[in-house]
Amino acid sequence: MRTFTTILVLLILTITSPLSAQSKKDLKEEVATLNEKLKVLRQTEADLTVAQNKIKSLEFQVTQLEETNQGLLDNMNNFLSTSTQQSNSISRTLEALRKKEKQIKGIRDSFSANDSIALLVLTDLKKTLGESAQIGVEKGAIIVKMENTFLFGAKEGNSAVEASSKDFLNRISATVNKYLALNVSIQSAGGDWGINALRASSVAKLLQEEFEVTPTRLEVTTKAGGGNVTYVFLHPDFNDFYLDVREELKNPN
């Protein structure tokens, strides 16, 4: 029995020995192949780790770029908003300056128109009254100065206009009636206020009744002292002129 068993074992070993040698060879080849694959796999894993690290680095850089870009966009929007506000402010300022310039031009035009009329009236009066007449300009008004002895005679306290002076007053009235935009103020000066008032009123009455000067254009004033003279002022309606200037300044356009 022991012998059979021994023979059987030897038989099995004899049969399996060639197979085991071949299997070992194949196994070694498979192990070598697996080792190569494992080596490649490990290298791939290493490369993958490097790639993942690069991806993380790139993602971080992208995040930083996005944050930087957003900051730039915010700054640009703030700049544009500020620029727009400044531009609007400048536009409003320029518009206000344009309106003020227009108002100033309107006022200048009014002054220029009055100055032009004053020059025409002054020239006209000098031609009409002669070079010996006492004519001047003061504060926008043309002034004709006449001695009271010429207008009212040598008698002290007389307020009636002398016939000899009416032609002179008639020539003044002709110019007054030619320039209807002008008003006339008559001022008599001297020592007695009451006599001055009567004399100025006499001249105004003469201009109205005999020389057809519209009464609404006439104004009478007096002045104590200042010489024994009477003045005729030809000037714009200062009240209307002031109102025109005020309206020009109030006008928003």
Short mmCIF file of N, CA, C and O in Angstrom, two decimals, residues 81-217:
data_model
loop_
_atom_site.label_atom_id
_atom_site.label_comp_id
_atom_site.label_asym_id
_atom_site.label_seq_id
_atom_site.Cartn_x
_atom_site.Cartn_y
_atom_site.Cartn_z
N SER A 81 -19.62 106.44 -13.65
CA SER A 81 -20.69 107.11 -12.91
C SER A 81 -20.24 108.49 -12.44
O SER A 81 -20.97 109.47 -12.60
N THR A 82 -19.00 108.55 -11.92
CA THR A 82 -18.47 109.84 -11.47
C THR A 82 -18.30 110.79 -12.65
O THR A 82 -18.63 111.98 -12.57
N SER A 83 -17.78 110.24 -13.76
CA SER A 83 -17.59 111.07 -14.95
C SER A 83 -18.92 111.59 -15.47
O SER A 83 -19.02 112.76 -15.88
N THR A 84 -19.94 110.71 -15.42
CA THR A 84 -21.27 111.14 -15.88
C THR A 84 -21.81 112.24 -14.99
O THR A 84 -22.36 113.24 -15.48
N GLN A 85 -21.64 112.06 -13.67
CA GLN A 85 -22.11 113.09 -12.74
C GLN A 85 -21.36 114.40 -12.96
O GLN A 85 -21.96 115.48 -12.97
N GLN A 86 -20.01 114.28 -13.15
CA GLN A 86 -19.23 115.48 -13.39
C GLN A 86 -19.62 116.12 -14.71
O GLN A 86 -19.71 117.35 -14.82
N SER A 87 -19.85 115.26 -15.71
CA SER A 87 -20.26 115.79 -17.01
C SER A 87 -21.60 116.50 -16.92
O SER A 87 -21.79 117.58 -17.48
N ASN A 88 -22.53 115.88 -16.17
CA ASN A 88 -23.84 116.51 -15.98
C ASN A 88 -23.71 117.83 -15.23
O ASN A 88 -24.37 118.82 -15.54
N SER A 89 -22.82 117.81 -14.21
CA SER A 89 -22.59 119.03 -13.44
C SER A 89 -22.00 120.12 -14.32
O SER A 89 -22.42 121.28 -14.26
N ILE A 90 -21.03 119.74 -15.16
CA ILE A 90 -20.42 120.70 -16.08
C ILE A 90 -21.46 121.22 -17.07
O ILE A 90 -21.51 122.42 -17.36
N SER A 91 -22.31 120.31 -17.55
CA SER A 91 -23.35 120.72 -18.50
C SER A 91 -24.31 121.71 -17.85
O SER A 91 -24.69 122.71 -18.47
N ARG A 92 -24.70 121.41 -16.59
CA ARG A 92 -25.59 122.34 -15.89
C ARG A 92 -24.92 123.69 -15.67
O ARG A 92 -25.56 124.74 -15.81
N THR A 93 -23.63 123.64 -15.31
CA THR A 93 -22.89 124.89 -15.10
C THR A 93 -22.80 125.69 -16.39
O THR A 93 -23.01 126.91 -16.40
N LEU A 94 -22.48 124.99 -17.48
CA LEU A 94 -22.39 125.67 -18.77
C LEU A 94 -23.73 126.25 -19.19
O LEU A 94 -23.79 127.37 -19.75
N GLU A 95 -24.80 125.50 -18.91
CA GLU A 95 -26.13 126.00 -19.26
C GLU A 95 -26.48 127.24 -18.44
O GLU A 95 -27.05 128.21 -18.96
N ALA A 96 -26.11 127.19 -17.13
CA ALA A 96 -26.36 128.36 -16.27
C ALA A 96 -25.55 129.56 -16.76
O ALA A 96 -26.05 130.69 -16.81
N LEU A 97 -24.29 129.30 -17.16
CA LEU A 97 -23.45 130.39 -17.68
C LEU A 97 -24.02 130.94 -18.98
O LEU A 97 -23.98 132.15 -19.23
N ARG A 98 -24.55 130.02 -19.82
CA ARG A 98 -25.13 130.46 -21.08
C ARG A 98 -26.34 131.38 -20.82
O ARG A 98 -26.49 132.42 -21.48
N LYS A 99 -27.16 130.99 -19.83
CA LYS A 99 -28.33 131.81 -19.51
C LYS A 99 -27.90 133.16 -18.96
O LYS A 99 -28.47 134.20 -19.32
N LYS A 100 -26.88 133.14 -18.06
CA LYS A 100 -26.40 134.41 -17.50
C LYS A 100 -25.81 135.29 -18.60
O LYS A 100 -26.00 136.51 -18.60
N GLU A 101 -25.07 134.66 -19.52
CA GLU A 101 -24.49 135.43 -20.61
C GLU A 101 -25.58 136.05 -21.48
O GLU A 101 -25.46 137.20 -21.93
N LYS A 102 -26.66 135.28 -21.68
CA LYS A 102 -27.78 135.81 -22.45
C LYS A 102 -28.43 136.98 -21.72
O LYS A 102 -28.79 137.99 -22.34
N GLN A 103 -28.58 136.85 -20.39
CA GLN A 103 -29.15 137.94 -19.61
C GLN A 103 -28.26 139.17 -19.66
O GLN A 103 -28.75 140.30 -19.84
N ILE A 104 -26.95 138.94 -19.50
CA ILE A 104 -26.01 140.06 -19.55
C ILE A 104 -26.05 140.72 -20.91
O ILE A 104 -26.01 141.96 -21.02
N LYS A 105 -26.15 139.91 -21.96
CA LYS A 105 -26.22 140.46 -23.31
C LYS A 105 -27.48 141.32 -23.47
O LYS A 105 -27.45 142.39 -24.09
N GLY A 106 -28.61 140.81 -22.89
CA GLY A 106 -29.85 141.59 -22.97
C GLY A 106 -29.72 142.94 -22.28
O GLY A 106 -30.17 143.97 -22.79
N ILE A 107 -29.06 142.92 -21.10
CA ILE A 107 -28.86 144.18 -20.37
C ILE A 107 -27.93 145.10 -21.14
O ILE A 107 -28.17 146.31 -21.26
N ARG A 108 -26.85 144.52 -21.68
CA ARG A 108 -25.92 145.33 -22.46
C ARG A 108 -26.60 145.93 -23.69
O ARG A 108 -26.35 147.08 -24.05
N ASP A 109 -27.46 145.10 -24.30
CA ASP A 109 -28.18 145.61 -25.48
C ASP A 109 -29.08 146.78 -25.09
O ASP A 109 -29.21 147.75 -25.85
N SER A 110 -29.70 146.67 -23.89
CA SER A 110 -30.56 147.77 -23.43
C SER A 110 -29.74 149.03 -23.21
O SER A 110 -30.13 150.13 -23.62
N PHE A 111 -28.58 148.87 -22.56
CA PHE A 111 -27.71 150.02 -22.33
C PHE A 111 -27.22 150.60 -23.66
O PHE A 111 -27.17 151.82 -23.85
N SER A 112 -26.86 149.68 -24.57
CA SER A 112 -26.36 150.14 -25.87
C SER A 112 -27.43 150.91 -26.63
O SER A 112 -27.16 151.94 -27.26
N ALA A 113 -28.68 150.39 -26.55
CA ALA A 113 -29.78 151.08 -27.23
C ALA A 113 -29.99 152.47 -26.64
O ALA A 113 -30.16 153.45 -27.37
N ASN A 114 -29.96 152.55 -25.30
CA ASN A 114 -30.12 153.86 -24.65
C ASN A 114 -28.97 154.80 -24.99
O ASN A 114 -29.17 156.00 -25.21
N ASP A 115 -27.75 154.23 -25.01
CA ASP A 115 -26.59 155.06 -25.35
C ASP A 115 -26.69 155.56 -26.79
O ASP A 115 -26.32 156.72 -27.07
N SER A 116 -27.18 154.69 -27.67
CA SER A 116 -27.31 155.10 -29.08
C SER A 116 -28.33 156.23 -29.21
O SER A 116 -28.10 157.21 -29.94
N ILE A 117 -29.46 156.07 -28.49
CA ILE A 117 -30.48 157.13 -28.52
C ILE A 117 -29.93 158.41 -27.93
O ILE A 117 -30.15 159.53 -28.46
N ALA A 118 -29.18 158.28 -26.82
CA ALA A 118 -28.61 159.46 -26.16
C ALA A 118 -27.67 160.20 -27.11
O ALA A 118 -27.67 161.44 -27.16
N LEU A 119 -26.89 159.46 -27.86
CA LEU A 119 -25.97 160.09 -28.80
C LEU A 119 -26.73 160.82 -29.90
O LEU A 119 -26.37 161.97 -30.28
N LEU A 120 -27.80 160.19 -30.39
CA LEU A 120 -28.62 160.84 -31.42
C LEU A 120 -29.27 162.12 -30.88
O LEU A 120 -29.30 163.15 -31.57
N VAL A 121 -29.81 162.03 -29.66
CA VAL A 121 -30.47 163.19 -29.06
C VAL A 121 -29.46 164.31 -28.83
O VAL A 121 -29.74 165.50 -29.11
N LEU A 122 -28.28 163.95 -28.33
CA LEU A 122 -27.25 164.95 -28.08
C LEU A 122 -26.85 165.65 -29.37
O LEU A 122 -26.76 166.90 -29.42
N THR A 123 -26.67 164.88 -30.41
CA THR A 123 -26.30 165.46 -31.72
C THR A 123 -27.41 166.36 -32.24
O THR A 123 -27.16 167.47 -32.75
N ASP A 124 -28.64 165.86 -32.10
CA ASP A 124 -29.80 166.63 -32.58
C ASP A 124 -29.94 167.95 -31.83
O ASP A 124 -30.18 169.02 -32.43
N LEU A 125 -29.78 167.91 -30.51
CA LEU A 125 -29.91 169.13 -29.71
C LEU A 125 -28.82 170.15 -30.03
O LEU A 125 -29.09 171.36 -30.08
N LYS A 126 -27.62 169.67 -30.23
CA LYS A 126 -26.54 170.60 -30.56
C LYS A 126 -26.80 171.30 -31.89
O LYS A 126 -26.51 172.48 -32.05
N LYS A 127 -27.36 170.54 -32.84
CA LYS A 127 -27.70 171.16 -34.12
C LYS A 127 -28.86 172.14 -33.98
O LYS A 127 -28.87 173.22 -34.58
N THR A 128 -29.85 171.73 -33.17
CA THR A 128 -31.06 172.53 -33.03
C THR A 128 -30.83 173.79 -32.17
O THR A 128 -31.31 174.88 -32.51
N LEU A 129 -30.10 173.64 -31.07
CA LEU A 129 -29.93 174.74 -30.12
C LEU A 129 -28.70 175.59 -30.38
O LEU A 129 -28.59 176.70 -29.84
N GLY A 130 -27.79 175.04 -31.17
CA GLY A 130 -26.58 175.81 -31.45
C GLY A 130 -25.43 175.44 -30.52
O GLY A 130 -25.64 174.90 -29.42
N GLU A 131 -24.23 175.79 -30.91
CA GLU A 131 -23.05 175.42 -30.15
C GLU A 131 -22.95 176.16 -28.83
O GLU A 131 -22.25 175.74 -27.91
N SER A 132 -23.62 177.28 -28.72
CA SER A 132 -23.53 178.06 -27.48
C SER A 132 -24.42 177.50 -26.36
O SER A 132 -24.28 177.91 -25.20
N ALA A 133 -25.31 176.59 -26.71
CA ALA A 133 -26.21 176.01 -25.70
C ALA A 133 -25.40 175.14 -24.73
O ALA A 133 -24.43 174.49 -25.11
N GLN A 134 -25.84 175.16 -23.48
CA GLN A 134 -25.16 174.38 -22.45
C GLN A 134 -25.80 172.98 -22.38
O GLN A 134 -26.85 172.79 -21.76
N ILE A 135 -25.16 172.05 -23.06
CA ILE A 135 -25.69 170.69 -23.17
C ILE A 135 -24.64 169.71 -22.64
O ILE A 135 -23.46 169.83 -22.94
N GLY A 136 -25.09 168.76 -21.88
CA GLY A 136 -24.17 167.75 -21.35
C GLY A 136 -24.86 166.41 -21.16
O GLY A 136 -26.05 166.26 -21.43
N VAL A 137 -24.08 165.44 -20.71
CA VAL A 137 -24.60 164.09 -20.45
C VAL A 137 -24.18 163.68 -19.04
O VAL A 137 -23.02 163.84 -18.66
N GLU A 138 -25.14 163.18 -18.28
CA GLU A 138 -24.83 162.73 -16.92
C GLU A 138 -25.76 161.59 -16.54
O GLU A 138 -26.99 161.71 -16.64
N LYS A 139 -25.16 160.46 -16.12
CA LYS A 139 -25.91 159.29 -15.66
C LYS A 139 -26.97 158.84 -16.66
O LYS A 139 -28.10 158.50 -16.31
N GLY A 140 -26.59 158.85 -17.93
CA GLY A 140 -27.48 158.36 -18.97
C GLY A 140 -28.51 159.36 -19.45
O GLY A 140 -29.34 159.03 -20.30
N ALA A 141 -28.50 160.57 -18.90
CA ALA A 141 -29.48 161.60 -19.30
C ALA A 141 -28.76 162.73 -20.04
O ALA A 141 -27.63 163.09 -19.71
N ILE A 142 -29.45 163.29 -21.06
CA ILE A 142 -28.96 164.48 -21.74
C ILE A 142 -29.52 165.69 -21.01
O ILE A 142 -30.73 165.76 -20.74
N ILE A 143 -28.67 166.63 -20.67
CA ILE A 143 -29.07 167.77 -19.85
C ILE A 143 -28.91 169.06 -20.63
O ILE A 143 -27.86 169.31 -21.22
N VAL A 144 -29.97 169.86 -20.63
CA VAL A 144 -29.91 171.22 -21.19
C VAL A 144 -30.01 172.18 -20.01
O VAL A 144 -30.99 172.15 -19.25
N LYS A 145 -29.01 172.99 -19.86
CA LYS A 145 -28.96 173.93 -18.72
C LYS A 145 -29.28 175.34 -19.22
O LYS A 145 -28.70 175.82 -20.20
N MET A 146 -30.20 176.02 -18.52
CA MET A 146 -30.61 177.38 -18.90
C MET A 146 -30.58 178.29 -17.67
O MET A 146 -31.02 177.89 -16.59
N GLU A 147 -30.09 179.48 -17.86
CA GLU A 147 -30.09 180.45 -16.77
C GLU A 147 -31.53 180.92 -16.49
O GLU A 147 -32.33 181.12 -17.41
N ASN A 148 -31.86 181.08 -15.24
CA ASN A 148 -33.21 181.52 -14.88
C ASN A 148 -33.50 182.93 -15.36
O ASN A 148 -34.66 183.27 -15.65
N THR A 149 -32.48 183.75 -15.44
CA THR A 149 -32.70 185.10 -15.97
C THR A 149 -33.09 185.05 -17.44
O THR A 149 -33.84 185.91 -17.92
N PHE A 150 -32.59 184.03 -18.16
CA PHE A 150 -32.96 183.84 -19.56
C PHE A 150 -34.42 183.37 -19.67
O PHE A 150 -35.17 183.84 -20.52
N LEU A 151 -34.82 182.48 -18.78
CA LEU A 151 -36.17 181.91 -18.85
C LEU A 151 -37.23 182.82 -18.23
O LEU A 151 -38.34 182.96 -18.76
N PHE A 152 -36.90 183.44 -17.10
CA PHE A 152 -37.93 184.14 -16.33
C PHE A 152 -37.66 185.64 -16.18
O PHE A 152 -38.42 186.33 -15.49
N GLY A 153 -36.63 186.12 -16.83
CA GLY A 153 -36.33 187.55 -16.75
C GLY A 153 -35.55 187.90 -15.50
O GLY A 153 -35.28 187.05 -14.64
N ALA A 154 -35.23 189.14 -15.37
CA ALA A 154 -34.39 189.60 -14.27
C ALA A 154 -35.17 189.86 -13.00
O ALA A 154 -34.58 190.02 -11.92
N LYS A 155 -36.48 189.90 -13.09
CA LYS A 155 -37.28 190.20 -11.91
C LYS A 155 -37.20 189.05 -10.92
O LYS A 155 -37.51 187.91 -11.23
N GLU A 156 -36.84 189.36 -9.69
CA GLU A 156 -36.67 188.34 -8.67
C GLU A 156 -38.02 187.73 -8.30
O GLU A 156 -39.01 188.42 -8.10
N GLY A 157 -38.04 186.39 -8.24
CA GLY A 157 -39.24 185.68 -7.86
C GLY A 157 -40.22 185.44 -8.98
O GLY A 157 -41.25 184.80 -8.79
N ASN A 158 -39.91 185.93 -10.21
CA ASN A 158 -40.83 185.72 -11.33
C ASN A 158 -40.79 184.26 -11.77
O ASN A 158 -39.72 183.66 -11.89
N SER A 159 -41.96 183.67 -12.01
CA SER A 159 -42.04 182.27 -12.44
C SER A 159 -42.67 182.11 -13.80
O SER A 159 -42.83 180.97 -14.28
N ALA A 160 -43.06 183.22 -14.44
CA ALA A 160 -43.65 183.14 -15.78
C ALA A 160 -42.52 183.10 -16.81
O ALA A 160 -41.54 183.84 -16.73
N VAL A 161 -42.68 182.23 -17.79
CA VAL A 161 -41.65 182.07 -18.83
C VAL A 161 -41.68 183.28 -19.75
O VAL A 161 -42.74 183.69 -20.24
N GLU A 162 -40.51 183.85 -20.00
CA GLU A 162 -40.38 184.99 -20.89
C GLU A 162 -40.67 184.59 -22.33
O GLU A 162 -40.30 183.49 -22.76
N ALA A 163 -41.33 185.46 -23.06
CA ALA A 163 -41.64 185.18 -24.47
C ALA A 163 -40.37 184.96 -25.28
O ALA A 163 -40.35 184.15 -26.22
N SER A 164 -39.30 185.65 -24.91
CA SER A 164 -38.05 185.55 -25.68
C SER A 164 -37.38 184.18 -25.56
O SER A 164 -36.54 183.83 -26.38
N SER A 165 -37.73 183.45 -24.55
CA SER A 165 -37.11 182.13 -24.35
C SER A 165 -37.97 180.99 -24.90
O SER A 165 -37.54 179.84 -24.90
N LYS A 166 -39.20 181.31 -25.36
CA LYS A 166 -40.11 180.24 -25.81
C LYS A 166 -39.59 179.54 -27.06
O LYS A 166 -39.78 178.32 -27.22
N ASP A 167 -38.93 180.27 -27.95
CA ASP A 167 -38.41 179.63 -29.17
C ASP A 167 -37.37 178.57 -28.80
O ASP A 167 -37.32 177.48 -29.39
N PHE A 168 -36.53 178.89 -27.82
CA PHE A 168 -35.51 177.95 -27.37
C PHE A 168 -36.18 176.69 -26.80
O PHE A 168 -35.79 175.56 -27.11
N LEU A 169 -37.20 176.90 -25.97
CA LEU A 169 -37.93 175.76 -25.40
C LEU A 169 -38.69 174.97 -26.47
O LEU A 169 -38.82 173.75 -26.37
N ASN A 170 -39.16 175.69 -27.49
CA ASN A 170 -39.85 175.03 -28.60
C ASN A 170 -38.91 174.09 -29.34
O ASN A 170 -39.30 172.99 -29.73
N ARG A 171 -37.66 174.51 -29.51
CA ARG A 171 -36.69 173.65 -30.20
C ARG A 171 -36.33 172.42 -29.35
O ARG A 171 -36.12 171.32 -29.88
N ILE A 172 -36.27 172.63 -28.04
CA ILE A 172 -36.07 171.46 -27.16
C ILE A 172 -37.25 170.50 -27.30
O ILE A 172 -37.08 169.28 -27.41
N SER A 173 -38.47 171.05 -27.34
CA SER A 173 -39.68 170.23 -27.46
C SER A 173 -39.71 169.45 -28.76
O SER A 173 -40.19 168.30 -28.80
N ALA A 174 -39.19 170.05 -29.83
CA ALA A 174 -39.16 169.35 -31.11
C ALA A 174 -38.33 168.07 -31.02
O ALA A 174 -38.71 167.01 -31.55
N THR A 175 -37.19 168.16 -30.34
CA THR A 175 -36.36 166.97 -30.15
C THR A 175 -37.04 165.97 -29.21
O THR A 175 -37.01 164.76 -29.45
N VAL A 176 -37.68 166.49 -28.15
CA VAL A 176 -38.40 165.62 -27.22
C VAL A 176 -39.48 164.84 -27.96
O VAL A 176 -39.65 163.62 -27.75
N ASN A 177 -40.23 165.50 -28.81
CA ASN A 177 -41.31 164.84 -29.54
C ASN A 177 -40.79 163.91 -30.63
O ASN A 177 -41.52 163.02 -31.09
N LYS A 178 -39.56 164.08 -31.01
CA LYS A 178 -38.95 163.21 -32.01
C LYS A 178 -38.55 161.86 -31.42
O LYS A 178 -38.62 160.83 -32.08
N TYR A 179 -38.14 161.88 -30.16
CA TYR A 179 -37.68 160.65 -29.49
C TYR A 179 -38.67 160.31 -28.37
O TYR A 179 -38.49 160.69 -27.21
N LEU A 180 -39.71 159.60 -28.76
CA LEU A 180 -40.81 159.33 -27.83
C LEU A 180 -40.45 158.34 -26.72
O LEU A 180 -41.19 158.21 -25.75
N ALA A 181 -39.31 157.66 -26.88
CA ALA A 181 -38.91 156.72 -25.83
C ALA A 181 -38.33 157.43 -24.63
O ALA A 181 -38.14 156.81 -23.56
N LEU A 182 -38.08 158.72 -24.75
CA LEU A 182 -37.47 159.48 -23.66
C LEU A 182 -38.52 160.21 -22.84
O LEU A 182 -39.52 160.69 -23.37
N ASN A 183 -38.25 160.30 -21.55
CA ASN A 183 -39.05 161.12 -20.65
C ASN A 183 -38.31 162.43 -20.38
O ASN A 183 -37.11 162.56 -20.66
N VAL A 184 -39.03 163.40 -19.82
CA VAL A 184 -38.46 164.73 -19.59
C VAL A 184 -38.65 165.10 -18.12
O VAL A 184 -39.76 165.05 -17.60
N SER A 185 -37.54 165.45 -17.48
CA SER A 185 -37.60 165.96 -16.11
C SER A 185 -37.12 167.40 -16.12
O SER A 185 -36.09 167.72 -16.72
N ILE A 186 -37.89 168.25 -15.45
CA ILE A 186 -37.55 169.68 -15.38
C ILE A 186 -37.25 170.02 -13.93
O ILE A 186 -38.06 169.77 -13.04
N GLN A 187 -36.07 170.55 -13.73
CA GLN A 187 -35.63 170.87 -12.37
C GLN A 187 -35.16 172.32 -12.31
O GLN A 187 -34.27 172.71 -13.07
N SER A 188 -35.76 173.07 -11.43
CA SER A 188 -35.36 174.46 -11.25
C SER A 188 -34.62 174.59 -9.93
O SER A 188 -35.05 174.02 -8.92
N ALA A 189 -33.49 175.29 -9.94
CA ALA A 189 -32.67 175.42 -8.75
C ALA A 189 -32.51 176.89 -8.38
O ALA A 189 -32.67 177.78 -9.21
N GLY A 190 -32.19 177.13 -7.15
CA GLY A 190 -32.01 178.50 -6.69
C GLY A 190 -32.19 178.56 -5.19
O GLY A 190 -32.15 177.53 -4.49
N GLY A 191 -32.42 179.73 -4.66
CA GLY A 191 -32.48 179.89 -3.22
C GLY A 191 -33.82 179.54 -2.61
O GLY A 191 -33.88 178.99 -1.50
N ASP A 192 -34.92 179.78 -3.30
CA ASP A 192 -36.26 179.59 -2.72
C ASP A 192 -36.91 178.35 -3.30
O ASP A 192 -37.14 178.25 -4.51
N TRP A 193 -37.23 177.39 -2.44
CA TRP A 193 -37.79 176.12 -2.91
C TRP A 193 -39.15 176.33 -3.56
O TRP A 193 -39.45 175.72 -4.59
N GLY A 194 -39.99 177.18 -3.01
CA GLY A 194 -41.32 177.42 -3.56
C GLY A 194 -41.26 178.03 -4.93
O GLY A 194 -42.00 177.63 -5.85
N ILE A 195 -40.38 179.03 -5.10
CA ILE A 195 -40.23 179.65 -6.42
C ILE A 195 -39.68 178.64 -7.42
O ILE A 195 -40.11 178.60 -8.58
N ASN A 196 -38.74 177.80 -6.99
CA ASN A 196 -38.19 176.77 -7.88
C ASN A 196 -39.29 175.85 -8.39
O ASN A 196 -39.32 175.48 -9.56
N ALA A 197 -40.20 175.45 -7.50
CA ALA A 197 -41.31 174.56 -7.89
C ALA A 197 -42.21 175.24 -8.90
O ALA A 197 -42.64 174.62 -9.89
N LEU A 198 -42.51 176.51 -8.69
CA LEU A 198 -43.36 177.25 -9.63
C LEU A 198 -42.69 177.39 -10.99
O LEU A 198 -43.34 177.24 -12.04
N ARG A 199 -41.40 177.67 -11.00
CA ARG A 199 -40.69 177.85 -12.26
C ARG A 199 -40.62 176.54 -13.05
O ARG A 199 -40.86 176.53 -14.27
N ALA A 200 -40.30 175.45 -12.38
CA ALA A 200 -40.25 174.15 -13.07
C ALA A 200 -41.62 173.79 -13.62
O ALA A 200 -41.76 173.28 -14.74
N SER A 201 -42.67 174.07 -12.84
CA SER A 201 -44.03 173.77 -13.29
C SER A 201 -44.42 174.64 -14.48
O SER A 201 -45.12 174.17 -15.40
N SER A 202 -43.98 175.90 -14.50
CA SER A 202 -44.28 176.79 -15.63
C SER A 202 -43.68 176.26 -16.92
O SER A 202 -44.31 176.28 -17.98
N VAL A 203 -42.43 175.79 -16.84
CA VAL A 203 -41.77 175.24 -18.03
C VAL A 203 -42.50 173.99 -18.50
O VAL A 203 -42.76 173.79 -19.70
N ALA A 204 -42.85 173.11 -17.57
CA ALA A 204 -43.56 171.87 -17.92
C ALA A 204 -44.91 172.19 -18.55
O ALA A 204 -45.31 171.55 -19.55
N LYS A 205 -45.62 173.15 -18.00
CA LYS A 205 -46.93 173.53 -18.55
C LYS A 205 -46.79 174.08 -19.96
O LYS A 205 -47.61 173.76 -20.84
N LEU A 206 -45.73 174.85 -20.19
CA LEU A 206 -45.51 175.39 -21.52
C LEU A 206 -45.23 174.29 -22.53
O LEU A 206 -45.77 174.28 -23.64
N LEU A 207 -44.36 173.33 -22.12
CA LEU A 207 -44.04 172.21 -23.02
C LEU A 207 -45.29 171.40 -23.36
O LEU A 207 -45.47 170.95 -24.50
N GLN A 208 -46.16 171.23 -22.38
CA GLN A 208 -47.37 170.44 -22.60
C GLN A 208 -48.40 171.20 -23.45
O GLN A 208 -48.90 170.65 -24.44
N GLU A 209 -48.71 172.43 -23.05
CA GLU A 209 -49.84 173.14 -23.65
C GLU A 209 -49.49 173.79 -24.99
O GLU A 209 -50.33 173.80 -25.91
N GLU A 210 -48.29 174.29 -25.12
CA GLU A 210 -47.95 175.00 -26.35
C GLU A 210 -47.12 174.16 -27.33
O GLU A 210 -47.21 174.37 -28.54
N PHE A 211 -46.34 173.21 -26.81
CA PHE A 211 -45.43 172.47 -27.69
C PHE A 211 -45.76 170.97 -27.76
O PHE A 211 -45.00 170.18 -28.28
N GLU A 212 -46.94 170.60 -27.20
CA GLU A 212 -47.55 169.27 -27.40
C GLU A 212 -46.69 168.11 -26.90
O GLU A 212 -46.67 167.02 -27.49
N VAL A 213 -46.01 168.32 -25.81
CA VAL A 213 -45.30 167.21 -25.18
C VAL A 213 -46.30 166.46 -24.30
O VAL A 213 -47.03 167.07 -23.51
N THR A 214 -46.37 165.16 -24.44
CA THR A 214 -47.32 164.35 -23.69
C THR A 214 -47.09 164.53 -22.19
O THR A 214 -45.96 164.36 -21.71
N PRO A 215 -48.13 164.85 -21.43
CA PRO A 215 -47.96 165.13 -20.00
C PRO A 215 -47.41 163.96 -19.19
O PRO A 215 -46.72 164.16 -18.20
N THR A 216 -47.70 162.72 -19.63
CA THR A 216 -47.21 161.56 -18.87
C THR A 216 -45.70 161.41 -18.99
O THR A 216 -45.08 160.66 -18.22
N ARG A 217 -45.10 162.14 -19.92
CA ARG A 217 -43.64 162.07 -20.08
C ARG A 217 -42.93 163.14 -19.26
O ARG A 217 -41.70 163.16 -19.20
#
